[in-house]
Amino acid sequence: MSGADQLDARVLVVMGVSGSGKSTVAAMVAEHLGWDFAEGDSMHPPANVDKMHAGTPLTDDDRWPWLDVVAAWIRDHLDRGAPGVVTCSALKRSYRDVLRAPGVVFVHVAGEGSLIQDRMSQRSGHFMPTSLLASQLATLEPPQPDEAHVTIAADRTPDEESAEVVQRLGLEPTTPR
Protein backbone atom coordinates (compact mmCIF):
# COMPACT_ATOMS: atom_id res chain seq x y z
CA MET A 1 0.00 0.00 0.00
CA SER A 2 2.96 2.32 -0.02
CA GLY A 3 2.65 3.06 -3.75
CA ALA A 4 1.43 6.63 -4.16
CA ASP A 5 -1.05 5.69 -6.91
CA GLN A 6 -2.93 3.53 -4.39
CA LEU A 7 -3.18 6.09 -1.59
CA ASP A 8 -6.25 8.15 -0.77
CA ALA A 9 -4.61 11.03 1.09
CA ARG A 10 -7.15 13.30 2.75
CA VAL A 11 -5.40 13.52 6.12
CA LEU A 12 -1.66 13.09 6.52
CA VAL A 13 -0.16 11.93 9.80
CA VAL A 14 3.49 12.97 9.69
CA MET A 15 5.23 10.56 12.02
CA GLY A 16 8.65 9.66 13.34
CA VAL A 17 10.85 9.99 16.36
CA SER A 18 11.31 13.33 18.08
CA GLY A 19 13.84 15.43 16.21
CA SER A 20 13.21 13.82 12.81
CA GLY A 21 11.86 17.08 11.44
CA LYS A 22 8.24 15.95 11.22
CA SER A 23 6.79 19.22 12.55
CA THR A 24 8.72 21.34 10.08
CA VAL A 25 7.90 19.09 7.12
CA ALA A 26 4.23 18.79 8.14
CA ALA A 27 3.80 22.55 8.49
CA MET A 28 5.41 23.14 5.09
CA VAL A 29 3.23 20.52 3.39
CA ALA A 30 0.09 21.97 4.98
CA GLU A 31 1.05 25.51 3.98
CA HIS A 32 1.84 24.49 0.40
CA LEU A 33 -1.46 22.63 0.03
CA GLY A 34 -3.62 25.09 1.96
CA TRP A 35 -4.63 22.28 4.35
CA ASP A 36 -5.30 22.57 8.08
CA PHE A 37 -2.30 21.83 10.30
CA ALA A 38 -2.11 20.58 13.88
CA GLU A 39 0.93 19.92 16.04
CA GLY A 40 0.26 16.64 17.83
CA ASP A 41 2.67 17.53 20.64
CA SER A 42 0.34 20.38 21.64
CA MET A 43 -2.39 17.79 22.25
CA HIS A 44 -0.44 16.02 25.00
CA PRO A 45 -1.89 16.45 28.48
CA PRO A 46 0.33 18.49 30.83
CA ALA A 47 1.29 15.34 32.79
CA ASN A 48 2.82 13.81 29.64
CA VAL A 49 4.76 16.98 28.85
CA ASP A 50 6.04 17.14 32.43
CA LYS A 51 7.10 13.51 32.30
CA MET A 52 9.00 13.92 29.00
CA HIS A 53 10.56 17.21 30.13
CA ALA A 54 11.88 15.34 33.18
CA GLY A 55 13.47 12.75 30.87
CA THR A 56 11.00 9.96 31.65
CA PRO A 57 9.75 7.99 28.65
CA LEU A 58 5.99 7.78 28.24
CA THR A 59 4.26 4.44 28.75
CA ASP A 60 1.50 3.08 26.57
CA ASP A 61 -0.96 4.07 29.31
CA ASP A 62 0.33 7.65 29.03
CA ARG A 63 -0.07 7.62 25.26
CA TRP A 64 -3.59 6.18 24.78
CA PRO A 65 -5.54 9.29 25.90
CA TRP A 66 -3.27 11.50 23.76
CA LEU A 67 -3.73 9.25 20.73
CA ASP A 68 -7.50 9.45 21.24
CA VAL A 69 -7.29 13.26 21.01
CA VAL A 70 -5.21 13.07 17.82
CA ALA A 71 -7.64 10.49 16.38
CA ALA A 72 -10.58 12.79 17.17
CA TRP A 73 -8.86 15.61 15.22
CA ILE A 74 -8.40 13.22 12.28
CA ARG A 75 -12.01 11.95 12.41
CA ASP A 76 -13.34 15.51 12.60
CA HIS A 77 -11.41 16.46 9.47
CA LEU A 78 -12.48 13.33 7.58
CA ASP A 79 -16.14 13.80 8.63
CA ARG A 80 -16.12 17.43 7.48
CA GLY A 81 -14.23 16.67 4.26
CA ALA A 82 -11.53 19.11 5.38
CA PRO A 83 -8.03 17.97 4.38
CA GLY A 84 -5.42 18.23 7.11
CA VAL A 85 -1.93 17.43 8.26
CA VAL A 86 -1.18 16.44 11.86
CA THR A 87 2.07 15.43 13.51
CA CYS A 88 2.22 12.42 15.80
CA SER A 89 5.18 10.21 16.61
CA ALA A 90 2.96 7.13 15.95
CA LEU A 91 5.93 4.95 16.81
CA LYS A 92 4.09 1.63 17.13
CA ARG A 93 1.65 -0.03 14.79
CA SER A 94 -0.83 -0.28 17.67
CA TYR A 95 -0.69 3.52 17.98
CA ARG A 96 -1.23 3.93 14.24
CA ASP A 97 -4.18 1.54 14.47
CA VAL A 98 -5.91 4.12 16.71
CA LEU A 99 -5.32 6.81 14.05
CA ARG A 100 -5.94 4.72 10.93
CA ALA A 101 -9.02 5.34 8.77
CA PRO A 102 -9.87 5.45 5.07
CA GLY A 103 -8.26 8.63 3.72
CA VAL A 104 -5.42 8.68 6.28
CA VAL A 105 -1.85 8.32 5.02
CA PHE A 106 1.16 8.10 7.32
CA VAL A 107 4.25 10.03 6.23
CA HIS A 108 7.23 8.53 8.05
CA VAL A 109 10.15 10.94 8.34
CA ALA A 110 13.00 8.49 8.92
CA GLY A 111 16.64 9.13 9.70
CA GLU A 112 19.73 7.70 11.32
CA GLY A 113 19.96 8.05 15.09
CA SER A 114 23.13 10.16 14.88
CA LEU A 115 21.48 12.66 12.52
CA ILE A 116 18.40 12.93 14.73
CA GLN A 117 20.51 13.32 17.88
CA ASP A 118 22.49 16.12 16.25
CA ARG A 119 19.26 17.91 15.27
CA MET A 120 17.82 17.50 18.77
CA SER A 121 20.93 18.91 20.40
CA GLN A 122 20.69 22.05 18.24
CA ARG A 123 17.06 22.92 18.95
CA SER A 124 15.84 24.95 21.87
CA GLY A 125 12.50 25.39 23.58
CA HIS A 126 11.26 21.83 23.07
CA PHE A 127 10.17 19.69 26.02
CA MET A 128 11.67 16.47 24.64
CA PRO A 129 15.27 16.00 25.82
CA THR A 130 17.86 14.27 23.68
CA SER A 131 18.16 11.61 26.39
CA LEU A 132 14.79 10.14 25.31
CA LEU A 133 15.83 9.55 21.70
CA ALA A 134 17.18 6.05 22.41
CA SER A 135 13.86 4.96 23.91
CA GLN A 136 11.99 6.34 20.91
CA LEU A 137 14.28 4.56 18.45
CA ALA A 138 13.87 1.31 20.43
CA THR A 139 10.08 1.70 20.35
CA LEU A 140 9.82 2.59 16.64
CA GLU A 141 8.04 0.04 14.48
CA PRO A 142 8.31 1.44 10.94
CA PRO A 143 5.14 1.26 8.85
CA GLN A 144 4.68 -2.02 7.03
CA PRO A 145 3.64 -2.59 3.39
CA ASP A 146 0.00 -3.14 4.37
CA GLU A 147 -0.19 0.33 5.99
CA ALA A 148 -1.06 3.38 3.85
CA HIS A 149 2.23 5.26 4.05
CA VAL A 150 5.23 6.81 2.40
CA THR A 151 8.66 7.01 3.99
CA ILE A 152 10.92 9.95 3.29
CA ALA A 153 14.55 10.36 4.29
CA ALA A 154 15.25 12.98 6.95
CA ASP A 155 18.67 13.81 5.56
CA ARG A 156 17.76 16.71 3.28
CA THR A 157 16.38 20.19 3.65
CA PRO A 158 12.78 20.58 4.86
CA ASP A 159 11.94 22.12 1.46
CA GLU A 160 13.17 19.00 -0.34
CA GLU A 161 11.45 16.65 2.11
CA SER A 162 8.10 18.44 1.97
CA ALA A 163 8.26 18.65 -1.83
CA GLU A 164 8.83 14.89 -1.95
CA VAL A 165 5.70 14.27 0.15
CA VAL A 166 3.55 16.39 -2.16
CA GLN A 167 5.05 14.84 -5.30
CA ARG A 168 4.90 11.20 -4.16
CA LEU A 169 1.28 11.51 -3.08
CA GLY A 170 0.29 13.52 -6.16
CA LEU A 171 -1.28 16.24 -4.00
CA GLU A 172 -2.54 19.57 -5.31
CA PRO A 173 -3.26 22.73 -3.34
CA THR A 174 -6.93 23.00 -2.31
CA THR A 175 -6.87 26.78 -2.23
CA PRO A 176 -5.57 29.20 -4.86
CA ARG A 177 -2.10 30.48 -4.07
mmCIF file of C-alpha atoms in Angstrom:
data_model
loop_
_atom_site.group_PDB
_atom_site.id
_atom_site.type_symbol
_atom_site.label_atom_id
_atom_site.label_comp_id
_atom_site.label_asym_id
_atom_site.label_seq_id
_atom_site.Cartn_x
_atom_site.Cartn_y
_atom_site.Cartn_z
ATOM 1 C CA MET A 1 0.000 0.000 0.000
ATOM 2 C CA SER A 2 2.958 2.324 -0.016
ATOM 3 C CA GLY A 3 2.646 3.058 -3.746
ATOM 4 C CA ALA A 4 1.427 6.632 -4.159
ATOM 5 C CA ASP A 5 -1.047 5.693 -6.913
ATOM 6 C CA GLN A 6 -2.928 3.532 -4.390
ATOM 7 C CA LEU A 7 -3.182 6.086 -1.589
ATOM 8 C CA ASP A 8 -6.252 8.152 -0.766
ATOM 9 C CA ALA A 9 -4.607 11.030 1.087
ATOM 10 C CA ARG A 10 -7.153 13.303 2.749
ATOM 11 C CA VAL A 11 -5.403 13.519 6.117
ATOM 12 C CA LEU A 12 -1.664 13.085 6.520
ATOM 13 C CA VAL A 13 -0.160 11.928 9.795
ATOM 14 C CA VAL A 14 3.493 12.972 9.688
ATOM 15 C CA MET A 15 5.231 10.557 12.018
ATOM 16 C CA GLY A 16 8.651 9.663 13.336
ATOM 17 C CA VAL A 17 10.847 9.989 16.363
ATOM 18 C CA SER A 18 11.310 13.327 18.078
ATOM 19 C CA GLY A 19 13.839 15.435 16.209
ATOM 20 C CA SER A 20 13.210 13.819 12.812
ATOM 21 C CA GLY A 21 11.856 17.085 11.440
ATOM 22 C CA LYS A 22 8.240 15.946 11.219
ATOM 23 C CA SER A 23 6.792 19.225 12.552
ATOM 24 C CA THR A 24 8.723 21.344 10.079
ATOM 25 C CA VAL A 25 7.900 19.094 7.124
ATOM 26 C CA ALA A 26 4.233 18.791 8.135
ATOM 27 C CA ALA A 27 3.802 22.552 8.488
ATOM 28 C CA MET A 28 5.415 23.141 5.092
ATOM 29 C CA VAL A 29 3.228 20.517 3.386
ATOM 30 C CA ALA A 30 0.087 21.973 4.980
ATOM 31 C CA GLU A 31 1.049 25.506 3.983
ATOM 32 C CA HIS A 32 1.843 24.488 0.402
ATOM 33 C CA LEU A 33 -1.459 22.629 0.034
ATOM 34 C CA GLY A 34 -3.623 25.088 1.955
ATOM 35 C CA TRP A 35 -4.632 22.284 4.351
ATOM 36 C CA ASP A 36 -5.304 22.565 8.083
ATOM 37 C CA PHE A 37 -2.302 21.827 10.303
ATOM 38 C CA ALA A 38 -2.112 20.575 13.880
ATOM 39 C CA GLU A 39 0.929 19.917 16.038
ATOM 40 C CA GLY A 40 0.264 16.644 17.832
ATOM 41 C CA ASP A 41 2.670 17.531 20.637
ATOM 42 C CA SER A 42 0.345 20.377 21.642
ATOM 43 C CA MET A 43 -2.392 17.788 22.245
ATOM 44 C CA HIS A 44 -0.435 16.018 24.998
ATOM 45 C CA PRO A 45 -1.885 16.454 28.475
ATOM 46 C CA PRO A 46 0.333 18.491 30.833
ATOM 47 C CA ALA A 47 1.288 15.344 32.786
ATOM 48 C CA ASN A 48 2.822 13.809 29.643
ATOM 49 C CA VAL A 49 4.756 16.985 28.850
ATOM 50 C CA ASP A 50 6.045 17.143 32.434
ATOM 51 C CA LYS A 51 7.102 13.506 32.301
ATOM 52 C CA MET A 52 8.998 13.921 29.004
ATOM 53 C CA HIS A 53 10.558 17.207 30.129
ATOM 54 C CA ALA A 54 11.877 15.340 33.183
ATOM 55 C CA GLY A 55 13.475 12.751 30.871
ATOM 56 C CA THR A 56 11.001 9.960 31.648
ATOM 57 C CA PRO A 57 9.747 7.986 28.646
ATOM 58 C CA LEU A 58 5.988 7.776 28.241
ATOM 59 C CA THR A 59 4.263 4.444 28.752
ATOM 60 C CA ASP A 60 1.498 3.078 26.571
ATOM 61 C CA ASP A 61 -0.957 4.068 29.314
ATOM 62 C CA ASP A 62 0.325 7.651 29.027
ATOM 63 C CA ARG A 63 -0.070 7.623 25.264
ATOM 64 C CA TRP A 64 -3.592 6.179 24.778
ATOM 65 C CA PRO A 65 -5.540 9.295 25.898
ATOM 66 C CA TRP A 66 -3.268 11.498 23.760
ATOM 67 C CA LEU A 67 -3.727 9.246 20.731
ATOM 68 C CA ASP A 68 -7.497 9.445 21.236
ATOM 69 C CA VAL A 69 -7.286 13.255 21.008
ATOM 70 C CA VAL A 70 -5.209 13.070 17.816
ATOM 71 C CA ALA A 71 -7.638 10.488 16.384
ATOM 72 C CA ALA A 72 -10.577 12.790 17.166
ATOM 73 C CA TRP A 73 -8.864 15.605 15.223
ATOM 74 C CA ILE A 74 -8.400 13.221 12.279
ATOM 75 C CA ARG A 75 -12.008 11.951 12.406
ATOM 76 C CA ASP A 76 -13.338 15.508 12.595
ATOM 77 C CA HIS A 77 -11.411 16.456 9.465
ATOM 78 C CA LEU A 78 -12.485 13.333 7.580
ATOM 79 C CA ASP A 79 -16.137 13.797 8.627
ATOM 80 C CA ARG A 80 -16.119 17.427 7.476
ATOM 81 C CA GLY A 81 -14.231 16.672 4.259
ATOM 82 C CA ALA A 82 -11.528 19.108 5.383
ATOM 83 C CA PRO A 83 -8.034 17.973 4.378
ATOM 84 C CA GLY A 84 -5.419 18.226 7.105
ATOM 85 C CA VAL A 85 -1.926 17.430 8.265
ATOM 86 C CA VAL A 86 -1.177 16.436 11.857
ATOM 87 C CA THR A 87 2.069 15.429 13.514
ATOM 88 C CA CYS A 88 2.223 12.419 15.795
ATOM 89 C CA SER A 89 5.180 10.207 16.609
ATOM 90 C CA ALA A 90 2.957 7.125 15.950
ATOM 91 C CA LEU A 91 5.934 4.949 16.813
ATOM 92 C CA LYS A 92 4.087 1.626 17.126
ATOM 93 C CA ARG A 93 1.651 -0.033 14.789
ATOM 94 C CA SER A 94 -0.833 -0.281 17.666
ATOM 95 C CA TYR A 95 -0.691 3.523 17.979
ATOM 96 C CA ARG A 96 -1.230 3.933 14.236
ATOM 97 C CA ASP A 97 -4.181 1.541 14.471
ATOM 98 C CA VAL A 98 -5.909 4.121 16.705
ATOM 99 C CA LEU A 99 -5.322 6.811 14.053
ATOM 100 C CA ARG A 100 -5.938 4.721 10.933
ATOM 101 C CA ALA A 101 -9.019 5.339 8.773
ATOM 102 C CA PRO A 102 -9.867 5.452 5.070
ATOM 103 C CA GLY A 103 -8.257 8.627 3.721
ATOM 104 C CA VAL A 104 -5.422 8.684 6.278
ATOM 105 C CA VAL A 105 -1.854 8.318 5.024
ATOM 106 C CA PHE A 106 1.160 8.101 7.319
ATOM 107 C CA VAL A 107 4.254 10.026 6.233
ATOM 108 C CA HIS A 108 7.233 8.528 8.054
ATOM 109 C CA VAL A 109 10.150 10.943 8.335
ATOM 110 C CA ALA A 110 12.997 8.491 8.921
ATOM 111 C CA GLY A 111 16.639 9.131 9.696
ATOM 112 C CA GLU A 112 19.728 7.698 11.319
ATOM 113 C CA GLY A 113 19.964 8.055 15.095
ATOM 114 C CA SER A 114 23.127 10.159 14.880
ATOM 115 C CA LEU A 115 21.484 12.663 12.516
ATOM 116 C CA ILE A 116 18.400 12.927 14.732
ATOM 117 C CA GLN A 117 20.508 13.319 17.881
ATOM 118 C CA ASP A 118 22.485 16.119 16.247
ATOM 119 C CA ARG A 119 19.260 17.906 15.271
ATOM 120 C CA MET A 120 17.817 17.501 18.766
ATOM 121 C CA SER A 121 20.934 18.907 20.399
ATOM 122 C CA GLN A 122 20.686 22.048 18.243
ATOM 123 C CA ARG A 123 17.056 22.924 18.950
ATOM 124 C CA SER A 124 15.837 24.953 21.874
ATOM 125 C CA GLY A 125 12.498 25.391 23.580
ATOM 126 C CA HIS A 126 11.257 21.826 23.070
ATOM 127 C CA PHE A 127 10.167 19.688 26.019
ATOM 128 C CA MET A 128 11.675 16.468 24.645
ATOM 129 C CA PRO A 129 15.266 16.005 25.822
ATOM 130 C CA THR A 130 17.860 14.267 23.681
ATOM 131 C CA SER A 131 18.157 11.611 26.388
ATOM 132 C CA LEU A 132 14.792 10.138 25.313
ATOM 133 C CA LEU A 133 15.830 9.548 21.696
ATOM 134 C CA ALA A 134 17.179 6.052 22.410
ATOM 135 C CA SER A 135 13.858 4.956 23.912
ATOM 136 C CA GLN A 136 11.988 6.339 20.907
ATOM 137 C CA LEU A 137 14.281 4.558 18.452
ATOM 138 C CA ALA A 138 13.870 1.314 20.425
ATOM 139 C CA THR A 139 10.076 1.701 20.353
ATOM 140 C CA LEU A 140 9.819 2.590 16.645
ATOM 141 C CA GLU A 141 8.038 0.039 14.481
ATOM 142 C CA PRO A 142 8.310 1.439 10.936
ATOM 143 C CA PRO A 143 5.137 1.259 8.853
ATOM 144 C CA GLN A 144 4.680 -2.023 7.029
ATOM 145 C CA PRO A 145 3.643 -2.594 3.394
ATOM 146 C CA ASP A 146 -0.002 -3.140 4.373
ATOM 147 C CA GLU A 147 -0.193 0.328 5.988
ATOM 148 C CA ALA A 148 -1.062 3.375 3.853
ATOM 149 C CA HIS A 149 2.230 5.256 4.054
ATOM 150 C CA VAL A 150 5.227 6.806 2.402
ATOM 151 C CA THR A 151 8.661 7.007 3.985
ATOM 152 C CA ILE A 152 10.920 9.950 3.291
ATOM 153 C CA ALA A 153 14.552 10.358 4.293
ATOM 154 C CA ALA A 154 15.248 12.984 6.950
ATOM 155 C CA ASP A 155 18.672 13.806 5.561
ATOM 156 C CA ARG A 156 17.763 16.706 3.277
ATOM 157 C CA THR A 157 16.377 20.192 3.651
ATOM 158 C CA PRO A 158 12.781 20.583 4.858
ATOM 159 C CA ASP A 159 11.935 22.115 1.458
ATOM 160 C CA GLU A 160 13.173 18.999 -0.336
ATOM 161 C CA GLU A 161 11.451 16.647 2.106
ATOM 162 C CA SER A 162 8.096 18.444 1.967
ATOM 163 C CA ALA A 163 8.255 18.647 -1.832
ATOM 164 C CA GLU A 164 8.830 14.888 -1.950
ATOM 165 C CA VAL A 165 5.705 14.268 0.149
ATOM 166 C CA VAL A 166 3.548 16.393 -2.159
ATOM 167 C CA GLN A 167 5.045 14.836 -5.299
ATOM 168 C CA ARG A 168 4.896 11.201 -4.157
ATOM 169 C CA LEU A 169 1.283 11.513 -3.076
ATOM 170 C CA GLY A 170 0.291 13.516 -6.162
ATOM 171 C CA LEU A 171 -1.282 16.236 -4.002
ATOM 172 C CA GLU A 172 -2.535 19.569 -5.307
ATOM 173 C CA PRO A 173 -3.264 22.732 -3.337
ATOM 174 C CA THR A 174 -6.930 23.003 -2.311
ATOM 175 C CA THR A 175 -6.869 26.779 -2.232
ATOM 176 C CA PRO A 176 -5.574 29.197 -4.864
ATOM 177 C CA ARG A 177 -2.101 30.480 -4.074
#
